[in-house]
Amino acid sequence: MDGPEEVDVAAVARDAVARGADLLGVAGGDGTQALVAGVAAQHGIPFVVVTAGTRNHFALDLGLDREDPAASLDALSDGVELHVDLGEIGGQTFVNNASFGAYAEVVQTPAYRGDKMRTTLELLPDLLQGHEGARLEARADGTRIEAPQALLVANNPYGMGDVAGLGRRARLDGGILGVVGVNVGSAAQAVSLLRGAHATGLSVLTTREIEVIADAPQIPVGIDGEAVRLPTPVQCSVHPGALRVWVPRHRPGVPRPKPEMNWPRLRQLALGSR
């Protein structure tokens, strides 16, 4: 998929399925992964993540080797199948997150593609304090997050203390969205939140569906790092186990299992110490 013109990646994937493909795979960042993953899920065929291109969160949380893209192809010869969730926003699939408010402003900056983490950490505190975009409100399961300066909706929650979607998700098959809303009064408070301090102005919840309304007909949204504009209200939902992902059996990013407790040996040691 080379060339100066923009390529409709989803159309390429749909054409491949129409021509008889029984598996889809793509190299690229979260936005590209999501487009092809959505087609694979729609047709119930397996999906392979190749970690070349933009280093993506989806590959990170699947435990793939992001330093050796060719290792991704081991999924075809010695792989296992995982069933993971997919997020949906306005009819579009996302594998990582959808961002609103100041989060979406960060995504729209040119530097974001080059270094997501550094750009977010450098720009987000000031953007939170000076955010002048549409007034947002999120509604989920009877809970409201009113006037957040930034709102993040993730396909499964990030680790505790991660308010900017920079860390890892412990699992991708929980069947829930992780929602973080931020409303701070100063750049210093924003910095403390980014450092993991749970201060006032932070709303965290999990849900299967969430609606984001605004006092504007359209709002900027970051979908897996891609900047778009969507009409309001915006609906987000999760599709549990929608995607069949083939991954290598041995993946460097998967935590090693803890050894099983040897209860007979532990009992023997305990009795011997009396």
Coordinates of N, CA and C in Angstrom, one line a residue, residues 1-7:
M1 N 0.8 -1.2 0.0 CA 0.0 0.0 0.0 C 0.9 1.2 0.0
D2 N 1.7 1.4 -1.1 CA 2.5 2.5 -1.2 C 2.0 3.6 -2.2
G3 N 2.6 4.7 -2.2 CA 2.2 5.7 -3.2 C 1.9 7.0 -2.5
P4 N 1.9 8.1 -3.2 CA 1.6 9.5 -2.7 C 0.2 9.7 -2.3
E5 N -0.7 8.9 -2.9 CA -2.2 9.2 -2.6 C -2.6 8.4 -1.4
E6 N -3.7 8.8 -0.7 CA -4.2 8.2 0.5 C -4.8 6.8 0.1
V7 N -4.5 5.8 0.9 CA -5.0 4.5 0.6 C -6.2 4.2 1.6

